[in-house]
Amino acid sequence: MTSGHPGTVNRENRRALWSWALYDWANSAFFTIILTFIFARYFSQSVVQDDVAGTEAWGNIVGLSGLAVAILAPILGAIADQNGRRKPWLIGFTLLCVIATAMLWFVAPGSGDLWFAAFWISLGILGAECAFIFYNAMLPDLATPERVGRWSGWSWGLGYVGGVTCLVVALFVFIEGDTSWLGLDRDALEHVRATFILVAIWYLVFSLPAFFFIPDRPSRGLPLVPAVRAGLVQLRDSIRQVRQYRTIVRFLIARMLYTDGLATIFTFGGVYAAGTFGMDQTQVLQFAIALNVTSGLGALAFSWVDDAIGGRNTVLLSLTGLTVCAASILFVTDPLWFWAVGMTLGIFVGPLQSASRSYMARVAPPHLQTQMFGLFAFSGKATAFLGPLLVGWVTAFTDSQRWGMSTILIFLLIGFALMLTVPPASRTVHHQPAEAK
């Protein structure tokens, strides 16, 4: 069965679909180990060597990197739509992240390497986030409309399984394991830094099926410079005709806010667990593993819900559960309750992410899919600097991580309110031909 969209591939190509889903398994290691738990905590406690100052510095780095992604994402998407091909972009940005992650091995304990760390982690974020633009844009070409929610959910679930598996390896082979056979110096925290090399190898190896087995759209024959010019013109025209895409615009604004809240939760999850509840490296990793398990189960369970009730309603349902849990976790003082509420929160994380992607896959005009997913990435990063910066500033001003983390609720609640104004995808698809003119 093939699609009527120009340039799409055989939608029953299961090898391509599973290769696509496996890419989520590959890059989840970067987001889980580097951005959320191990490197984030290592940066705060071993490089900056102060929880509060480390939280502030980490917020600045992640926030400014997100701003760079927000600026580049729509432009890159528009250029790719003019050129036709997506895989060269996917491969290039993946390799950028792999190299940058490997370079984190050289970030030694002590504040002397702060700027060195900031440079490479910024490049890693740029590579991972930009690669995801082209990865997400492939979904409508690979899955039928009736199964977009399922494949989006399955890939998110597989990503969480990948994150858990990589964390288990990091914990039992490197952090807690006997690494004498590798000659690692524990005084220099080389057993921790080795996990950064692990992530680089993991990301590269498990990305290979996507590189080889996912069919790409044919090239339109435009060289890079003309493609850049045509892409910028197309992006300008789309902005001028924004009223034709008002449903998508409302959705992207809502997502811009609630994704900022969600991303900030994950950015500061390890830092908050260590600073407020006194968790050591092993306990943070154990919590991360459990959180990824519940997030993966949630993504898998809600994948059928998405196809049944639609992405918009699945987003609203997920936001409700996420907001209640995020508010509750700020008041608990017992580590056991922190674990219980955190695990429940995880159930709603995966569905929120996968349903947002499936909604965009259903409403994006076929000839502008990559551009729309560039704007999708923009919506996830346009205010990305606000969440981390706000958490960092409030934490520094109040000298309290709880007050800093409480600002996340603002983004979740406003995003929920705006999402209520977004119609279900089926209504949007019905009017899509007019929008695509």
Coordinates of N, CA, C and O in Angstrom, one line a residue, residues 132-300:
F132 N 16.4 15.2 14.9 CA 15.0 14.8 15.2 C 14.0 15.4 14.3 O 12.9 14.9 14.1
I133 N 14.3 16.6 13.7 CA 13.4 17.3 12.8 C 13.2 16.4 11.6 O 12.0 16.1 11.2
F134 N 14.2 15.8 11.0 CA 14.1 15.0 9.8 C 13.6 13.6 10.1 O 12.9 13.0 9.3
Y135 N 14.0 13.1 11.3 CA 13.4 11.8 11.8 C 11.9 11.9 11.9 O 11.2 11.0 11.4
N136 N 11.4 12.9 12.6 CA 10.0 13.0 12.8 C 9.2 13.2 11.5 O 8.1 12.7 11.3
A137 N 9.8 14.0 10.5 CA 9.2 14.2 9.3 C 9.0 13.0 8.4 O 8.2 13.0 7.5
M138 N 9.7 11.9 8.7 CA 9.6 10.7 8.0 C 8.4 9.9 8.3 O 7.9 9.1 7.6
L139 N 7.8 10.1 9.5 CA 6.7 9.3 10.0 C 5.5 9.3 9.1 O 4.9 8.2 8.8
P140 N 5.0 10.5 8.5 CA 3.8 10.4 7.7 C 4.0 9.6 6.4 O 3.0 9.1 5.8
D141 N 5.3 9.5 5.9 CA 5.5 8.8 4.7 C 5.6 7.2 5.0 O 5.6 6.4 4.0
L142 N 5.8 6.9 6.2 CA 6.1 5.4 6.5 C 4.8 4.8 7.1 O 4.7 3.5 6.9
A143 N 4.0 5.5 7.8 CA 2.8 4.9 8.5 C 1.5 5.4 7.9 O 1.4 6.5 7.5
T144 N 0.5 4.5 7.9 CA -0.8 4.9 7.4 C -1.4 5.8 8.4 O -1.1 5.8 9.6
P145 N -2.3 6.7 8.0 CA -3.0 7.6 8.9 C -3.6 6.9 10.1 O -3.6 7.4 11.2
E146 N -4.2 5.7 9.9 CA -4.9 5.0 10.9 C -3.9 4.4 12.0 O -4.3 4.1 13.1
R147 N -2.6 4.4 11.6 CA -1.6 3.8 12.6 C -0.5 4.7 12.9 O 0.5 4.3 13.5
V148 N -0.7 6.0 12.6 CA 0.4 7.0 13.0 C 0.6 7.0 14.5 O 1.7 7.1 15.0
G149 N -0.6 7.0 15.2 CA -0.5 7.1 16.7 C 0.2 5.9 17.3 O 1.0 6.1 18.2
R150 N 0.0 4.7 16.7 CA 0.6 3.5 17.2 C 2.1 3.6 17.0 O 2.9 3.3 17.9
W151 N 2.5 3.9 15.8 CA 4.0 3.9 15.5 C 4.7 5.0 16.2 O 5.8 4.8 16.7
S152 N 4.0 6.1 16.4 CA 4.6 7.2 17.1 C 4.8 6.7 18.6 O 5.9 7.0 19.2
G153 N 3.8 6.1 19.2 CA 3.9 5.6 20.5 C 4.9 4.5 20.7 O 5.6 4.4 21.7
W154 N 4.9 3.6 19.7 CA 5.8 2.4 19.8 C 7.2 2.9 19.8 O 8.1 2.4 20.5
S155 N 7.5 3.9 18.9 CA 8.9 4.4 18.8 C 9.3 5.1 20.1 O 10.4 5.0 20.6
W156 N 8.4 5.9 20.7 CA 8.7 6.5 22.0 C 8.9 5.5 23.1 O 9.9 5.6 23.9
G157 N 8.1 4.5 23.1 CA 8.2 3.4 24.0 C 9.6 2.7 23.8 O 10.3 2.4 24.8
L158 N 9.9 2.4 22.6 CA 11.2 1.8 22.3 C 12.4 2.7 22.7 O 13.4 2.2 23.2
G159 N 12.2 4.0 22.6 CA 13.2 4.9 23.0 C 13.4 4.9 24.5 O 14.6 4.9 25.0
Y160 N 12.3 4.8 25.3 CA 12.5 4.6 26.7 C 13.2 3.3 27.1 O 14.0 3.3 28.1
V161 N 12.8 2.2 26.4 CA 13.5 1.0 26.7 C 15.0 1.1 26.4 O 15.8 0.6 27.2
G162 N 15.3 1.8 25.3 CA 16.7 2.0 25.0 C 17.4 2.9 26.1 O 18.6 2.6 26.5
G163 N 16.7 3.9 26.6 CA 17.3 4.7 27.7 C 17.5 3.9 28.9 O 18.6 4.0 29.6
V164 N 16.6 3.0 29.3 CA 16.7 2.1 30.4 C 17.9 1.2 30.2 O 18.7 1.0 31.2
T165 N 17.9 0.6 29.1 CA 19.0 -0.4 28.8 C 20.4 0.2 28.9 O 21.3 -0.3 29.5
C166 N 20.5 1.4 28.3 CA 21.8 2.1 28.4 C 22.1 2.5 29.8 O 23.3 2.5 30.2
L167 N 21.1 2.9 30.6 CA 21.4 3.3 32.0 C 21.8 2.1 32.8 O 22.7 2.2 33.7
V168 N 21.2 0.9 32.5 CA 21.6 -0.3 33.2 C 23.1 -0.6 33.0 O 23.8 -0.9 33.9
V169 N 23.4 -0.5 31.7 CA 24.8 -0.7 31.3 C 25.7 0.3 32.0 O 26.8 -0.1 32.6
A170 N 25.3 1.6 32.0 CA 26.1 2.6 32.7 C 26.3 2.3 34.2 O 27.4 2.5 34.7
L171 N 25.2 1.9 34.8 CA 25.2 1.7 36.2 C 26.0 0.5 36.6 O 26.9 0.6 37.5
F172 N 25.8 -0.7 36.0 CA 26.4 -1.9 36.5 C 27.7 -2.3 35.8 O 28.5 -3.0 36.4
V173 N 28.0 -1.7 34.7 CA 29.3 -1.9 34.1 C 30.3 -0.9 34.4 O 31.5 -1.2 34.7
F174 N 29.9 0.4 34.5 CA 30.8 1.5 34.7 C 30.7 2.1 36.1 O 31.7 2.2 36.8
I175 N 29.6 2.6 36.5 CA 29.5 3.3 37.8 C 29.7 2.4 39.0 O 30.5 2.7 39.8
E176 N 29.0 1.3 39.0 CA 29.1 0.3 40.1 C 30.0 -0.8 39.8 O 30.4 -1.5 40.7
G177 N 30.3 -1.1 38.6 CA 31.0 -2.3 38.2 C 32.5 -2.2 38.4 O 33.1 -1.1 38.7
D178 N 33.2 -3.3 38.3 CA 34.7 -3.3 38.4 C 35.3 -2.9 37.1 O 35.3 -3.7 36.2
T179 N 35.8 -1.7 37.0 CA 36.3 -1.3 35.7 C 37.9 -1.3 35.7 O 38.5 -0.7 34.9
S180 N 38.4 -2.1 36.6 CA 39.9 -2.2 36.6 C 40.4 -2.8 35.3 O 41.6 -2.4 34.9
W181 N 39.7 -3.6 34.6 CA 40.1 -4.2 33.4 C 40.2 -3.1 32.3 O 40.9 -3.3 31.3
L182 N 39.6 -1.9 32.5 CA 39.7 -0.8 31.6 C 40.8 0.2 32.0 O 41.1 1.1 31.3
G183 N 41.3 0.0 33.2 CA 42.3 0.9 33.7 C 41.8 2.3 34.0 O 42.6 3.3 33.8
L184 N 40.5 2.4 34.4 CA 40.0 3.7 34.6 C 40.3 4.3 36.0 O 40.3 3.5 37.0
D185 N 40.6 5.6 36.1 CA 41.0 6.2 37.3 C 39.8 6.7 38.0 O 39.2 7.7 37.6
R186 N 39.4 6.1 39.1 CA 38.1 6.5 39.8 C 38.3 7.9 40.5 O 37.3 8.6 40.6
D187 N 39.5 8.2 40.9 CA 39.8 9.5 41.5 C 39.5 10.6 40.5 O 39.1 11.7 40.9
A188 N 39.7 10.4 39.3 CA 39.5 11.4 38.2 C 38.1 11.2 37.6 O 37.7 11.8 36.6
L189 N 37.3 10.3 38.2 CA 35.9 10.0 37.8 C 35.8 9.5 36.4 O 34.9 9.7 35.7
E190 N 36.9 8.8 36.0 CA 36.9 8.2 34.6 C 35.8 7.2 34.4 O 35.3 6.9 33.3
H191 N 35.4 6.5 35.5 CA 34.4 5.5 35.4 C 33.0 6.1 35.1 O 32.1 5.5 34.5
V192 N 32.8 7.4 35.5 CA 31.6 8.1 35.2 C 31.8 8.7 33.8 O 30.8 8.6 33.0
R193 N 32.9 9.3 33.5 CA 33.1 9.9 32.1 C 33.1 8.8 31.0 O 32.7 9.1 29.9
A194 N 33.4 7.6 31.3 CA 33.3 6.5 30.3 C 31.9 6.3 29.8 O 31.7 5.8 28.7
T195 N 30.9 6.7 30.6 CA 29.5 6.5 30.2 C 29.2 7.5 29.0 O 28.3 7.2 28.2
F196 N 30.0 8.6 28.9 CA 29.8 9.5 27.8 C 30.2 8.8 26.5 O 29.6 9.0 25.4
I197 N 31.3 8.1 26.6 CA 31.8 7.3 25.4 C 30.8 6.2 25.1 O 30.5 6.0 23.9
L198 N 30.2 5.6 26.1 CA 29.2 4.6 25.9 C 28.0 5.2 25.1 O 27.5 4.5 24.1
V199 N 27.6 6.4 25.4 CA 26.5 7.0 24.7 C 26.8 7.3 23.3 O 26.0 7.0 22.4
A200 N 28.0 7.8 23.0 CA 28.4 8.1 21.6 C 28.4 6.8 20.8 O 27.9 6.8 19.6
I201 N 28.9 5.7 21.3 CA 28.9 4.4 20.5 C 27.5 3.9 20.4 O 27.1 3.5 19.3
W202 N 26.7 4.0 21.4 CA 25.3 3.5 21.4 C 24.5 4.2 20.3 O 23.8 3.6 19.5
Y203 N 24.6 5.5 20.3 CA 23.9 6.4 19.4 C 24.3 6.0 17.9 O 23.4 5.9 17.1
L204 N 25.6 5.9 17.7 CA 26.0 5.6 16.3 C 25.6 4.2 15.9 O 25.0 4.1 14.8
V205 N 25.8 3.2 16.7 CA 25.6 1.8 16.2 C 24.1 1.6 16.0 O 23.7 1.0 14.9
F206 N 23.2 2.1 16.9 CA 21.8 1.8 16.7 C 21.1 2.8 15.7 O 19.9 2.6 15.4
S207 N 21.8 3.8 15.2 CA 21.3 4.6 14.2 C 21.5 4.0 12.8 O 20.9 4.4 11.8
L208 N 22.4 3.1 12.7 CA 22.8 2.5 11.4 C 21.6 1.9 10.6 O 21.5 2.1 9.4
P209 N 20.7 1.2 11.2 CA 19.6 0.7 10.5 C 18.8 1.8 9.8 O 18.3 1.6 8.7
A210 N 18.6 2.9 10.5 CA 17.9 4.0 9.9 C 18.6 4.6 8.7 O 18.0 4.9 7.7
F211 N 19.9 4.7 8.8 CA 20.8 5.2 7.7 C 20.6 4.3 6.5 O 20.6 4.8 5.4
F212 N 20.5 3.0 6.7 CA 20.6 2.1 5.6 C 19.2 1.6 5.0 O 19.1 1.3 3.8
F213 N 18.2 1.5 5.9 CA 17.0 0.8 5.5 C 15.8 1.7 5.4 O 14.8 1.2 4.9
I214 N 15.8 3.0 5.8 CA 14.7 3.8 5.6 C 14.8 4.5 4.2 O 15.8 5.2 3.9
P215 N 13.8 4.2 3.3 CA 13.8 4.9 2.0 C 13.7 6.4 2.2 O 13.0 6.9 3.1
D216 N 14.4 7.1 1.3 CA 14.3 8.6 1.4 C 13.5 9.1 0.2 O 13.3 8.5 -0.8
R217 N 13.0 10.3 0.4 CA 12.4 11.0 -0.8 C 13.4 11.3 -1.8 O 14.6 11.6 -1.5
P218 N 13.0 11.3 -3.1 CA 14.0 11.5 -4.1 C 14.5 13.0 -4.1 O 13.8 13.9 -3.7
S219 N 15.7 13.2 -4.5 CA 16.3 14.5 -4.6 C 15.6 15.3 -5.7 O 15.2 14.7 -6.8
R220 N 15.3 16.6 -5.5 CA 14.7 17.4 -6.5 C 15.8 18.1 -7.4 O 15.5 18.9 -8.3
G221 N 17.0 17.7 -7.2 CA 18.1 18.2 -8.1 C 18.6 19.6 -7.8 O 19.4 20.1 -8.5
L222 N 18.1 20.2 -6.7 CA 18.6 21.5 -6.4 C 19.9 21.5 -5.6 O 20.0 20.8 -4.6
P223 N 20.9 22.1 -6.1 CA 22.1 22.3 -5.3 C 21.8 23.0 -4.0 O 20.8 23.6 -3.8
L224 N 22.8 23.0 -3.1 CA 22.6 23.5 -1.7 C 22.2 24.9 -1.7 O 21.2 25.3 -1.1
V225 N 22.9 25.8 -2.4 CA 22.7 27.2 -2.4 C 21.3 27.6 -2.9 O 20.5 28.3 -2.2
P226 N 20.9 27.1 -4.1 CA 19.5 27.3 -4.6 C 18.5 26.8 -3.6 O 17.4 27.4 -3.5
A227 N 18.7 25.6 -3.0 CA 17.8 25.0 -2.1 C 17.6 25.9 -0.9 O 16.5 26.0 -0.3
V228 N 18.7 26.5 -0.4 CA 18.6 27.4 0.7 C 17.8 28.6 0.4 O 16.9 29.0 1.2
R229 N 18.0 29.2 -0.8 CA 17.2 30.3 -1.2 C 15.7 30.0 -1.4 O 14.8 30.7 -0.9
A230 N 15.5 28.8 -2.0 CA 14.1 28.4 -2.2 C 13.4 28.1 -0.9 O 12.2 28.4 -0.7
G231 N 14.2 27.5 0.0 CA 13.6 27.2 1.4 C 13.3 28.4 2.1 O 12.2 28.5 2.8
L232 N 14.1 29.4 2.1 CA 13.8 30.7 2.8 C 12.6 31.4 2.2 O 11.8 32.0 2.9
V233 N 12.5 31.3 0.8 CA 11.3 31.9 0.2 C 10.0 31.2 0.6 O 9.0 31.8 0.9
Q234 N 10.1 29.8 0.7 CA 8.9 29.1 1.1 C 8.6 29.4 2.5 O 7.4 29.5 2.9
L235 N 9.6 29.5 3.4 CA 9.3 29.8 4.8 C 8.7 31.2 4.9 O 7.7 31.4 5.7
R236 N 9.2 32.1 4.1 CA 8.6 33.5 4.1 C 7.1 33.4 3.7 O 6.3 34.1 4.3
D237 N 6.9 32.7 2.6 CA 5.5 32.6 2.1 C 4.6 31.9 3.1 O 3.4 32.3 3.3
S238 N 5.1 30.9 3.8 CA 4.3 30.2 4.8 C 3.9 31.2 6.0 O 2.8 31.2 6.5
I239 N 4.9 32.0 6.4 CA 4.6 33.0 7.4 C 3.6 34.0 7.0 O 2.7 34.4 7.7
R240 N 3.7 34.5 5.7 CA 2.8 35.4 5.2 C 1.4 34.9 5.1 O 0.4 35.6 5.3
Q241 N 1.3 33.6 4.9 CA 0.0 32.9 4.7 C -0.4 32.2 6.0 O -1.2 31.2 6.0
V242 N 0.1 32.7 7.1 CA -0.1 32.0 8.4 C -1.6 31.7 8.7 O -1.9 30.8 9.4
R243 N -2.5 32.6 8.2 CA -3.9 32.4 8.5 C -4.5 31.1 8.0 O -5.4 30.6 8.5
Q244 N -3.8 30.7 6.9 CA -4.3 29.4 6.3 C -3.9 28.2 7.2 O -4.5 27.1 7.0
Y245 N -3.0 28.4 8.1 CA -2.5 27.3 8.9 C -2.8 27.6 10.4 O -2.0 27.2 11.3
R246 N -3.9 28.3 10.6 CA -4.1 28.8 12.0 C -4.3 27.7 13.0 O -4.0 27.8 14.2
T247 N -4.9 26.6 12.6 CA -5.0 25.4 13.5 C -3.7 24.9 13.9 O -3.4 24.7 15.1
I248 N -2.8 24.8 12.9 CA -1.4 24.3 13.3 C -0.7 25.3 14.2 O 0.0 25.0 15.1
V249 N -0.9 26.6 13.9 CA -0.2 27.6 14.7 C -0.7 27.6 16.1 O 0.1 27.6 17.1
R250 N -2.0 27.4 16.4 CA -2.5 27.3 17.7 C -1.9 26.1 18.5 O -1.5 26.2 19.6
F251 N -1.9 25.0 17.7 CA -1.3 23.8 18.3 C 0.2 24.0 18.7 O 0.7 23.6 19.8
L252 N 0.9 24.6 17.8 CA 2.4 24.8 18.0 C 2.6 25.8 19.2 O 3.6 25.6 19.9
I253 N 1.8 26.8 19.4 CA 1.9 27.7 20.5 C 1.7 26.9 21.8 O 2.4 27.1 22.8
A254 N 0.6 26.1 21.8 CA 0.3 25.3 23.0 C 1.5 24.4 23.3 O 1.9 24.2 24.4
R255 N 2.0 23.7 22.3 CA 3.1 22.8 22.5 C 4.3 23.5 22.9 O 5.1 22.9 23.7
M256 N 4.5 24.7 22.4 CA 5.7 25.5 22.8 C 5.8 25.6 24.3 O 6.9 25.5 24.9
L257 N 4.6 25.8 24.9 CA 4.6 26.0 26.4 C 4.7 24.7 27.2 O 5.5 24.6 28.1
Y258 N 3.8 23.7 26.8 CA 3.8 22.5 27.6 C 5.1 21.7 27.4 O 5.5 21.0 28.4
T259 N 5.7 21.8 26.2 CA 6.9 21.1 26.0 C 8.1 21.7 26.8 O 9.0 21.0 27.3
D260 N 8.0 23.0 26.9 CA 9.0 23.7 27.7 C 9.0 23.2 29.2 O 10.0 23.0 29.8
G261 N 7.7 23.1 29.7 CA 7.6 22.6 31.1 C 8.1 21.1 31.2 O 8.8 20.8 32.1
L262 N 7.8 20.3 30.2 CA 8.2 18.9 30.2 C 9.7 18.8 30.1 O 10.4 18.0 30.9
A263 N 10.3 19.5 29.2 CA 11.7 19.5 29.0 C 12.5 19.9 30.2 O 13.5 19.4 30.5
T264 N 11.9 20.9 30.9 CA 12.6 21.4 32.1 C 12.6 20.4 33.2 O 13.5 20.3 34.0
I265 N 11.5 19.7 33.3 CA 11.4 18.6 34.3 C 12.5 17.6 34.1 O 13.2 17.2 35.0
F266 N 12.8 17.2 32.8 CA 13.8 16.2 32.5 C 15.2 16.8 32.6 O 16.1 16.2 33.0
T267 N 15.3 18.1 32.2 CA 16.6 18.7 32.3 C 17.1 18.8 33.8 O 18.3 18.6 34.0
F268 N 16.2 19.1 34.7 CA 16.6 19.2 36.1 C 16.2 18.1 37.0 O 16.4 18.2 38.2
G269 N 15.7 17.0 36.4 CA 15.3 15.8 37.2 C 16.4 15.3 38.1 O 16.2 15.1 39.3
G270 N 17.6 15.0 37.5 CA 18.7 14.5 38.2 C 19.2 15.5 39.2 O 19.6 15.1 40.4
V271 N 19.3 16.7 38.8 CA 19.8 17.8 39.7 C 18.9 17.9 40.9 O 19.4 18.1 42.1
Y272 N 17.6 17.9 40.7 CA 16.6 18.1 41.8 C 16.7 16.9 42.7 O 16.6 17.0 43.9
A273 N 16.8 15.7 42.2 CA 16.8 14.5 43.0 C 18.1 14.5 43.9 O 18.0 14.1 45.1
A274 N 19.2 14.9 43.3 CA 20.4 14.9 44.1 C 20.4 16.0 45.1 O 20.8 15.8 46.3
G275 N 20.0 17.2 44.8 CA 20.1 18.4 45.7 C 19.0 18.4 46.7 O 19.3 18.7 47.9
T276 N 17.8 18.0 46.4 CA 16.7 18.1 47.4 C 16.6 16.9 48.2 O 16.3 16.9 49.4
F277 N 16.8 15.7 47.6 CA 16.6 14.4 48.4 C 17.9 13.7 48.7 O 17.9 12.6 49.2
G278 N 19.0 14.4 48.3 CA 20.3 13.9 48.7 C 20.7 12.6 48.1 O 21.4 11.8 48.6
M279 N 20.1 12.3 46.9 CA 20.4 11.0 46.2 C 21.8 11.1 45.7 O 22.3 12.1 45.1
D280 N 22.5 9.9 45.8 CA 23.9 9.8 45.2 C 23.7 9.4 43.8 O 22.6 9.2 43.3
Q281 N 24.9 9.2 43.1 CA 24.9 8.9 41.7 C 24.1 7.6 41.4 O 23.3 7.5 40.4
T282 N 24.3 6.6 42.2 CA 23.6 5.3 42.0 C 22.1 5.5 42.2 O 21.3 4.9 41.4
Q283 N 21.7 6.2 43.2 CA 20.2 6.3 43.5 C 19.6 7.2 42.3 O 18.4 6.9 41.9
V284 N 20.3 8.2 41.8 CA 19.7 8.9 40.7 C 19.6 8.0 39.5 O 18.6 8.1 38.8
L285 N 20.5 7.2 39.2 CA 20.4 6.3 38.1 C 19.3 5.3 38.3 O 18.6 5.0 37.3
Q286 N 19.1 4.8 39.5 CA 18.0 3.8 39.8 C 16.7 4.5 39.5 O 15.7 3.9 39.0
F287 N 16.6 5.8 40.0 CA 15.3 6.5 39.8 C 15.1 6.7 38.3 O 14.0 6.6 37.8
A288 N 16.2 7.0 37.6 CA 16.0 7.3 36.1 C 15.6 6.0 35.4 O 14.7 6.1 34.5
I289 N 16.1 4.9 35.8 CA 15.7 3.6 35.2 C 14.2 3.4 35.4 O 13.5 3.1 34.5
A290 N 13.8 3.6 36.7 CA 12.3 3.3 37.0 C 11.4 4.3 36.2 O 10.4 4.0 35.7
L291 N 11.9 5.6 36.1 CA 11.1 6.6 35.4 C 11.0 6.3 34.0 O 9.9 6.4 33.4
N292 N 12.0 5.8 33.4 CA 12.0 5.4 31.9 C 11.1 4.2 31.7 O 10.5 4.1 30.7
V293 N 11.1 3.3 32.7 CA 10.2 2.2 32.5 C 8.7 2.6 32.5 O 8.0 2.2 31.6
T294 N 8.3 3.4 33.4 CA 6.9 3.9 33.5 C 6.6 4.8 32.3 O 5.5 4.7 31.7
S295 N 7.6 5.6 31.8 CA 7.3 6.4 30.7 C 7.2 5.6 29.4 O 6.3 5.8 28.6
G296 N 8.0 4.5 29.3 CA 7.9 3.7 28.1 C 6.5 2.9 28.1 O 5.9 2.7 27.1
L297 N 6.1 2.4 29.3 CA 4.9 1.7 29.4 C 3.7 2.6 29.1 O 2.7 2.2 28.4
G298 N 3.8 3.9 29.5 CA 2.8 4.9 29.2 C 2.7 5.1 27.7 O 1.6 5.2 27.1
A299 N 3.8 5.3 27.1 CA 3.8 5.5 25.6 C 3.2 4.4 24.8 O 2.5 4.5 23.9
L300 N 3.6 3.1 25.3 CA 3.1 2.0 24.6 C 1.6 1.8 24.8 O 0.8 1.5 23.9

